[in-house]
Structure formats: C-alpha cells, structure tokens
Amino acid sequence: MEDKNIIRFATRMEQLPPYLFGMINKMKMEKRRNGDDVIDLGMGNPMDPTPDAVIDKLVEVAKDPKAHRYPESSGMPHLKLEISKYYKRHYDIDLDPDKETYFTIGSKEGISHLCLAIMGPGDSVLVPAPAFPIHIYAAVIAGANVMKIPIEPETSFLDRIINICESCYPKPKVLMLNYPHNPTGVVTDKNFFREIVALAKRFKFMVINDFAYSKITFDGYEAPSFLQVEGAKDVGVEFGSFSKSYNMAGWRIGYCVGNEQIVQALGKIKGYFDYGIFSAIQVAGIIALRDCDPTIPELAKVYETRRDVLCSGLERAGWNVQKPKAGMFVWVKIPKPFDKMGSMQFAVEMMNRANVALAPGIGFSEEGEGFLRLALVENEERLKQAIRQMRKAMEQMEV
C-alpha cells in the first residue's frame, strides 16, 4: 500500500514541546484584535525607547546604499573594538577584538548555534533549573543530553555538579549558566564563578554564561562578569545582548566573548547559517557601546521603581514576594489555593478574566511549576492596574 505520509519531520522535533510563550502571545493578540486592553507582563519585551543617538545613527547609515550589502559577519572591526573597550571599562577584562569577540543576531541565536558547534549525541550538558527555554532546548536540538540542577541553594548547586561529574561517564561536556538568572532573578558573585572555573578545570567541562541582564541591577548590586575570574577564558565564553541595556530587543544584536577556540567554533558554524547583522545596526551598536553608558543606570532605576511598585502591590494583595536584585522580572509563587490549578491554567485564567498576560512557571521546565514570571515592562500605573484586575478576578474564581 502506498505511503501517503509525505510530510515527515526530523525526530528532534518530537523532543520539542509546544512553546508555551507562543501560546500565551497568541491568546494576547486575539484578545487585542477583539478590542481588549491586555496588560502584558508575560514577555521581557522592553517598551521603553532606544537611546536617540542610536536611532539617529541607524537612520543615517541606512540611507547609505553601501550599508545594504552583505555585512561583516563576525562584527565590524570598530564594533569588535568597542565591545573590548566596554569590557575593559566595566569589568577590567582584556579581550582580543579579532579573536575573542563575535557578534550574533541576538544572544538566543548565538547560544543556539554555539550548541550545534560544541555539542552532539552522547554529550551531556548541565543546566540550572528553572531555565530559560533556549538553555535547555538548544542543547536538545544539538542532540545532547540535558541534566538539570536546581539553581538554589548555591552550595547545593555546586555539590550537585561535583557529584554528577564524579559519578557519570562520560562526564558532562558543558555547563550552561545564566546570571543574573532568568526567570528567577537569582544573582551571584565572583566567588561563585571562581568555584565554577575550578570545577571546570578539574572535570574538563566548558562554561557558557548568558549575561543578558548584566546591567539591569538594583539596590546597589553589581553583577560580575564570569570572565572577571582568573582562568575563566581558559574554560568558557559569555554572551551578552543589546536588548535589555539599550532597549534594542527587536534589533537583534548580541555578542559572544571569551575563549578564542569556542568563539572561533561559533564563527565557523555561523558561516554556514547566516551573513551576520545588518550593517546599519552594527554601526548603531558602536554608538550604543561608545556613547550610551550614562543611559544604562537611568534605565535600571526605571526597572527598580517598577519592581518596587509590583512587589509592594502583590504583597498587599496577599502574595508572598521576594524582591529580585536584578533582571526584568519578578518570580513569584502562586498563592494558595490557586496553586492547585497549575501555572499554565492560572495564566490562562488571568488572561481571560483579568486581561493580564503572565508567563507560567511550567514554561521554564518542570522545576518552575507553581510559579509565575511577571515582566517589568509596563509603566507603574499599568502595573498597579494589572494587580487590581488580577485581584478582582481571583476573588471571583472558584478553585
């Protein structure tokens, strides 16, 4: 009998669950098309403006016909120089612009392609959990085995790494880090990174640190770079993004810095996938790195104020809240008795009943169940309105 099943996907597709944030976004857009005013706390999608100098430079360069040719795929020399200066200025880290920096179409794309370059079937990757989905599924797509470790407490996290490395064969090949952490907001210090570097050298694993929220910090806390620790460049790399520090999420520009061999492996595989970032965006990125340091603490203060408004409002509504010291999110446990319905169902109820979009904790792996991630992207009045609408909806819900 003739097989009529022409459309067949790769087996790796069977390992990818439905993207829950895509489902939430679809519900949000449908409600907005129907005229509902949905307050979006679901996605870390900055609504504040990109610095004027960056926009002006983009417009200027985009008018030059030469800017529309294929770009410098690894990053323009001046852009690579500026990220090196940035790391020296902020972290006192020396980077070779040519060999130890590479620009990517956002950090998410860069991490995904790096996983294809350094992982494959039979390899194991350690990932703190809960986890931003790409930290798990970039490894899964590459064919690697993911071993999740609860991110807290820190001492237990380090002990679990040791236990796994001593008991498993083959030993894990990569440790994926993300500090300040998305979704939980957990932060760390240089002493932790020193422990990680020592373990990486002892057990021969590579380290990837996603540093997307490097400058969105509160209460005087300053997030360290993984590369500040002696020996870090021997074992790993760090990814950064323009999305958060400069409100350039839709521009899609990020970078990878650190170990020369890993950076070059990323460049080699990206050479088969893409031609790099639009030249006008790269030049605008130079302006952001070179001239926009003063705007970063101003932006962080905006997020800190929103954090305080959201956390205090939730506490008054009876939620148990821990204020994060960094990032664009508040990670909060669903209050009783509503936790019984699960984070996805609770998020759906808030969308339908309160017109508030939330990110369900289950979207960040099983370890996130029972929690919600609330983004600090709306202004203070909208945050207060969201709390009022959620509170009213919960009063009317039966559990």
Short mmCIF file of N, CA, C and O in Angstrom, two decimals, residues 19-29 31-32 37-45 47 182-183 310 314 319 328-335 338 341-364 368 370-378 382-391 393-394 397:
data_model
loop_
_atom_site.label_atom_id
_atom_site.label_comp_id
_atom_site.label_asym_id
_atom_site.label_seq_id
_atom_site.Cartn_x
_atom_site.Cartn_y
_atom_site.Cartn_z
N TYR A 19 5.64 25.60 22.41
CA TYR A 19 6.28 26.76 23.02
C TYR A 19 5.20 27.56 23.76
O TYR A 19 4.40 28.25 23.14
N LEU A 20 5.18 27.42 25.10
CA LEU A 20 4.08 27.98 25.88
C LEU A 20 3.96 29.49 25.73
O LEU A 20 2.87 30.05 25.76
N PHE A 21 5.10 30.16 25.55
CA PHE A 21 5.04 31.62 25.42
C PHE A 21 4.39 32.00 24.09
O PHE A 21 3.72 33.03 23.99
N GLY A 22 4.57 31.15 23.09
CA GLY A 22 3.88 31.39 21.82
C GLY A 22 2.38 31.26 21.99
O GLY A 22 1.60 32.02 21.39
N MET A 23 1.96 30.29 22.81
CA MET A 23 0.53 30.11 23.06
C MET A 23 -0.05 31.31 23.80
O MET A 23 -1.14 31.80 23.47
N ILE A 24 0.68 31.80 24.80
CA ILE A 24 0.21 32.97 25.56
C ILE A 24 0.15 34.19 24.64
O ILE A 24 -0.82 34.97 24.68
N ASN A 25 1.17 34.36 23.81
CA ASN A 25 1.18 35.50 22.90
C ASN A 25 0.03 35.43 21.90
O ASN A 25 -0.56 36.47 21.54
N LYS A 26 -0.30 34.23 21.44
CA LYS A 26 -1.42 34.07 20.50
C LYS A 26 -2.73 34.50 21.17
O LYS A 26 -3.55 35.21 20.57
N MET A 27 -2.94 34.07 22.41
CA MET A 27 -4.14 34.47 23.15
C MET A 27 -4.18 35.99 23.32
O MET A 27 -5.24 36.62 23.16
N LYS A 28 -3.03 36.56 23.64
CA LYS A 28 -2.96 38.01 23.85
C LYS A 28 -3.33 38.76 22.58
O LYS A 28 -4.13 39.72 22.62
N MET A 29 -2.79 38.34 21.44
CA MET A 29 -3.06 39.04 20.19
C MET A 29 -4.52 38.89 19.78
O MET A 29 -5.12 39.83 19.25
N LYS A 31 -7.08 38.58 21.79
CA LYS A 31 -7.88 39.47 22.64
C LYS A 31 -7.71 40.92 22.22
O LYS A 31 -8.68 41.69 22.22
N ARG A 32 -6.51 41.30 21.86
CA ARG A 32 -6.29 42.68 21.42
C ARG A 32 -7.01 42.97 20.11
O ARG A 32 -7.53 44.08 19.91
N ASP A 37 -8.02 45.45 26.18
CA ASP A 37 -6.77 46.10 26.59
C ASP A 37 -6.00 45.14 27.48
O ASP A 37 -6.22 45.09 28.70
N VAL A 38 -5.12 44.35 26.89
CA VAL A 38 -4.35 43.36 27.64
C VAL A 38 -3.07 44.01 28.18
O VAL A 38 -2.30 44.61 27.42
N ILE A 39 -2.86 43.90 29.48
CA ILE A 39 -1.62 44.37 30.11
C ILE A 39 -0.62 43.24 30.04
O ILE A 39 -0.83 42.17 30.60
N ASP A 40 0.48 43.44 29.34
CA ASP A 40 1.41 42.35 29.03
C ASP A 40 2.56 42.30 30.02
O ASP A 40 3.51 43.07 29.94
N LEU A 41 2.45 41.37 30.96
CA LEU A 41 3.55 41.08 31.89
C LEU A 41 4.19 39.73 31.56
O LEU A 41 4.94 39.19 32.36
N GLY A 42 3.89 39.23 30.38
CA GLY A 42 4.32 37.88 30.04
C GLY A 42 5.70 37.79 29.42
O GLY A 42 6.42 36.82 29.63
N MET A 43 6.10 38.77 28.64
CA MET A 43 7.34 38.68 27.88
C MET A 43 8.28 39.82 28.25
O MET A 43 7.84 40.96 28.45
N GLY A 44 9.56 39.53 28.36
CA GLY A 44 10.55 40.56 28.65
C GLY A 44 10.87 41.38 27.42
O GLY A 44 11.99 41.38 26.92
N ASN A 45 9.85 42.06 26.94
CA ASN A 45 9.93 42.81 25.68
C ASN A 45 9.91 44.30 25.99
O ASN A 45 8.84 44.87 26.19
N MET A 47 9.48 48.12 26.44
CA MET A 47 8.61 49.09 25.79
C MET A 47 9.18 50.50 25.85
O MET A 47 8.59 51.44 25.32
N ASN A 182 17.36 34.30 34.59
CA ASN A 182 16.02 34.37 34.05
C ASN A 182 15.47 32.93 34.05
O ASN A 182 16.08 32.07 33.43
N PRO A 183 14.39 32.64 34.79
CA PRO A 183 13.36 33.57 35.26
C PRO A 183 13.44 33.99 36.71
O PRO A 183 12.70 34.88 37.13
N LEU A 310 5.41 46.79 41.76
CA LEU A 310 4.78 45.50 41.54
C LEU A 310 4.85 44.65 42.80
O LEU A 310 3.85 44.04 43.22
N LEU A 314 1.65 43.36 45.02
CA LEU A 314 1.36 41.94 45.19
C LEU A 314 1.32 41.55 46.67
O LEU A 314 0.48 40.76 47.10
N TRP A 319 0.15 38.10 48.28
CA TRP A 319 1.14 37.23 47.66
C TRP A 319 2.43 37.26 48.48
O TRP A 319 2.79 38.28 49.08
N MET A 328 14.62 41.78 34.68
CA MET A 328 13.41 42.47 34.26
C MET A 328 12.15 41.77 34.73
O MET A 328 11.05 42.04 34.23
N PHE A 329 12.28 40.87 35.71
CA PHE A 329 11.15 40.04 36.09
C PHE A 329 11.03 39.90 37.60
O PHE A 329 12.01 40.04 38.33
N VAL A 330 9.82 39.59 38.03
CA VAL A 330 9.57 39.14 39.40
C VAL A 330 9.08 37.70 39.31
O VAL A 330 8.13 37.40 38.58
N TRP A 331 9.78 36.82 40.01
CA TRP A 331 9.45 35.39 40.03
C TRP A 331 8.68 35.13 41.32
O TRP A 331 9.21 35.33 42.41
N VAL A 332 7.43 34.74 41.21
CA VAL A 332 6.58 34.72 42.39
C VAL A 332 5.76 33.42 42.44
O VAL A 332 5.31 32.91 41.40
N LYS A 333 5.60 32.90 43.64
CA LYS A 333 4.82 31.67 43.84
C LYS A 333 3.34 32.00 43.78
O LYS A 333 2.88 32.99 44.35
N ILE A 334 2.57 31.17 43.09
CA ILE A 334 1.13 31.35 43.00
C ILE A 334 0.53 31.16 44.40
O ILE A 334 0.82 30.16 45.08
N PRO A 335 -0.28 32.11 44.88
CA PRO A 335 -0.82 31.98 46.25
C PRO A 335 -1.84 30.85 46.35
O PRO A 335 -2.50 30.49 45.37
N PHE A 338 -4.90 28.85 44.76
CA PHE A 338 -4.88 28.87 43.30
C PHE A 338 -3.72 28.07 42.72
O PHE A 338 -3.72 27.74 41.54
N MET A 341 -4.29 24.72 40.64
CA MET A 341 -4.69 24.63 39.24
C MET A 341 -3.49 24.58 38.30
O MET A 341 -3.64 24.29 37.11
N GLY A 342 -2.28 24.86 38.80
CA GLY A 342 -1.10 24.84 37.95
C GLY A 342 -0.87 26.19 37.28
O GLY A 342 -1.80 26.97 37.07
N SER A 343 0.38 26.45 36.93
CA SER A 343 0.74 27.78 36.44
C SER A 343 0.16 28.09 35.08
O SER A 343 -0.22 29.24 34.80
N MET A 344 0.05 27.10 34.20
CA MET A 344 -0.49 27.36 32.87
C MET A 344 -1.97 27.72 32.94
O MET A 344 -2.41 28.69 32.33
N GLN A 345 -2.73 26.93 33.71
CA GLN A 345 -4.16 27.22 33.84
C GLN A 345 -4.39 28.56 34.53
O GLN A 345 -5.28 29.32 34.15
N PHE A 346 -3.57 28.86 35.54
CA PHE A 346 -3.72 30.15 36.23
C PHE A 346 -3.45 31.30 35.27
O PHE A 346 -4.17 32.31 35.26
N ALA A 347 -2.40 31.16 34.44
CA ALA A 347 -2.08 32.21 33.46
C ALA A 347 -3.22 32.38 32.46
O ALA A 347 -3.56 33.52 32.09
N VAL A 348 -3.82 31.29 32.04
CA VAL A 348 -4.95 31.37 31.11
C VAL A 348 -6.13 32.08 31.78
O VAL A 348 -6.80 32.93 31.16
N GLU A 349 -6.40 31.75 33.04
CA GLU A 349 -7.50 32.40 33.76
C GLU A 349 -7.26 33.90 33.89
O GLU A 349 -8.19 34.71 33.73
N MET A 350 -6.01 34.30 34.19
CA MET A 350 -5.72 35.73 34.31
C MET A 350 -5.85 36.44 32.97
O MET A 350 -6.28 37.59 32.91
N MET A 351 -5.50 35.75 31.89
CA MET A 351 -5.67 36.34 30.57
C MET A 351 -7.16 36.54 30.27
O MET A 351 -7.59 37.61 29.84
N ASN A 352 -7.94 35.50 30.53
CA ASN A 352 -9.36 35.55 30.18
C ASN A 352 -10.17 36.44 31.11
O ASN A 352 -11.07 37.16 30.68
N ARG A 353 -9.87 36.39 32.40
CA ARG A 353 -10.69 37.09 33.39
C ARG A 353 -10.18 38.49 33.73
O ARG A 353 -10.97 39.38 34.06
N ALA A 354 -8.84 38.68 33.66
CA ALA A 354 -8.26 39.95 34.12
C ALA A 354 -7.60 40.75 33.00
O ALA A 354 -7.16 41.88 33.23
N ASN A 355 -7.52 40.18 31.80
CA ASN A 355 -6.82 40.83 30.69
C ASN A 355 -5.36 41.16 31.07
O ASN A 355 -4.85 42.24 30.74
N VAL A 356 -4.73 40.23 31.77
CA VAL A 356 -3.32 40.37 32.15
C VAL A 356 -2.57 39.14 31.64
O VAL A 356 -2.96 38.00 31.94
N ALA A 357 -1.52 39.36 30.85
CA ALA A 357 -0.70 38.26 30.34
C ALA A 357 0.45 37.99 31.32
O ALA A 357 1.17 38.91 31.71
N LEU A 358 0.59 36.73 31.71
CA LEU A 358 1.64 36.29 32.61
C LEU A 358 2.40 35.14 31.97
O LEU A 358 1.86 34.42 31.12
N ALA A 359 3.63 34.91 32.40
CA ALA A 359 4.40 33.75 31.92
C ALA A 359 4.29 32.63 32.95
O ALA A 359 4.71 32.81 34.10
N PRO A 360 3.72 31.49 32.58
CA PRO A 360 3.58 30.38 33.54
C PRO A 360 4.92 29.75 33.85
O PRO A 360 5.76 29.55 32.96
N GLY A 361 5.14 29.41 35.11
CA GLY A 361 6.41 28.83 35.51
C GLY A 361 6.74 27.53 34.81
O GLY A 361 7.91 27.22 34.59
N ILE A 362 5.71 26.75 34.44
CA ILE A 362 5.96 25.48 33.77
C ILE A 362 6.66 25.68 32.44
O ILE A 362 7.33 24.77 31.93
N GLY A 363 6.57 26.87 31.87
CA GLY A 363 7.26 27.17 30.62
C GLY A 363 8.77 27.21 30.77
O GLY A 363 9.50 27.25 29.77
N PHE A 364 9.24 27.19 32.02
CA PHE A 364 10.68 27.23 32.29
C PHE A 364 11.16 25.89 32.85
O PHE A 364 12.13 25.84 33.59
N GLY A 368 9.80 24.90 37.42
CA GLY A 368 9.15 26.20 37.54
C GLY A 368 7.67 26.11 37.87
O GLY A 368 7.01 27.14 38.08
N GLY A 370 4.21 25.99 39.64
CA GLY A 370 3.78 26.63 40.87
C GLY A 370 4.19 28.08 40.97
O GLY A 370 3.80 28.78 41.91
N PHE A 371 4.95 28.56 39.97
CA PHE A 371 5.41 29.94 39.96
C PHE A 371 4.93 30.67 38.70
O PHE A 371 4.48 30.06 37.73
N LEU A 372 5.06 31.98 38.74
CA LEU A 372 4.80 32.84 37.60
C LEU A 372 5.96 33.79 37.43
O LEU A 372 6.61 34.19 38.40
N ARG A 373 6.24 34.16 36.18
CA ARG A 373 7.22 35.21 35.90
C ARG A 373 6.47 36.43 35.40
O ARG A 373 5.76 36.37 34.40
N LEU A 374 6.64 37.56 36.10
CA LEU A 374 5.97 38.80 35.75
C LEU A 374 7.01 39.80 35.25
O LEU A 374 7.96 40.14 35.97
N ALA A 375 6.86 40.26 34.03
CA ALA A 375 7.82 41.18 33.43
C ALA A 375 7.56 42.61 33.87
O ALA A 375 6.41 43.04 34.04
N LEU A 376 8.64 43.37 34.03
CA LEU A 376 8.57 44.76 34.50
C LEU A 376 8.59 45.74 33.32
O LEU A 376 9.25 46.77 33.38
N VAL A 377 7.88 45.41 32.26
CA VAL A 377 7.98 46.22 31.05
C VAL A 377 6.90 47.30 30.95
O VAL A 377 7.05 48.28 30.21
N GLU A 378 5.80 47.14 31.68
CA GLU A 378 4.74 48.15 31.65
C GLU A 378 5.07 49.26 32.66
O GLU A 378 5.82 49.05 33.61
N ARG A 382 0.21 51.08 34.89
CA ARG A 382 -0.30 49.84 34.29
C ARG A 382 -0.04 48.64 35.21
O ARG A 382 -0.84 47.71 35.27
N LEU A 383 1.09 48.66 35.91
CA LEU A 383 1.37 47.59 36.87
C LEU A 383 0.34 47.59 37.99
O LEU A 383 -0.17 46.52 38.39
N LYS A 384 0.02 48.77 38.50
CA LYS A 384 -1.00 48.87 39.55
C LYS A 384 -2.35 48.39 39.04
O LYS A 384 -3.09 47.70 39.75
N GLN A 385 -2.67 48.77 37.80
CA GLN A 385 -3.93 48.34 37.20
C GLN A 385 -3.97 46.83 37.06
O GLN A 385 -5.00 46.19 37.32
N ALA A 386 -2.85 46.23 36.64
CA ALA A 386 -2.79 44.77 36.49
C ALA A 386 -3.07 44.07 37.81
O ALA A 386 -3.81 43.08 37.86
N ILE A 387 -2.49 44.58 38.89
CA ILE A 387 -2.71 43.97 40.21
C ILE A 387 -4.18 44.08 40.61
O ILE A 387 -4.77 43.12 41.12
N ARG A 388 -4.79 45.23 40.37
CA ARG A 388 -6.21 45.40 40.69
C ARG A 388 -7.07 44.41 39.92
O ARG A 388 -7.98 43.78 40.47
N GLN A 389 -6.77 44.27 38.62
CA GLN A 389 -7.58 43.38 37.79
C GLN A 389 -7.37 41.92 38.18
O GLN A 389 -8.32 41.12 38.18
N MET A 390 -6.15 41.54 38.51
CA MET A 390 -5.89 40.17 38.95
C MET A 390 -6.57 39.89 40.27
O MET A 390 -7.17 38.81 40.46
N ARG A 391 -6.51 40.84 41.17
CA ARG A 391 -7.12 40.65 42.49
C ARG A 391 -8.63 40.45 42.37
O ARG A 391 -9.21 39.56 42.99
N ALA A 393 -10.25 39.40 39.71
CA ALA A 393 -10.51 38.13 39.04
C ALA A 393 -10.38 36.96 40.01
O ALA A 393 -11.19 36.01 40.00
N MET A 394 -9.38 37.00 40.88
CA MET A 394 -9.16 35.91 41.83
C MET A 394 -10.29 35.83 42.86
O MET A 394 -10.64 34.75 43.32
N MET A 397 -12.98 33.75 41.25
CA MET A 397 -12.65 32.39 40.79
C MET A 397 -12.99 31.34 41.84
O MET A 397 -12.83 31.57 43.03
#
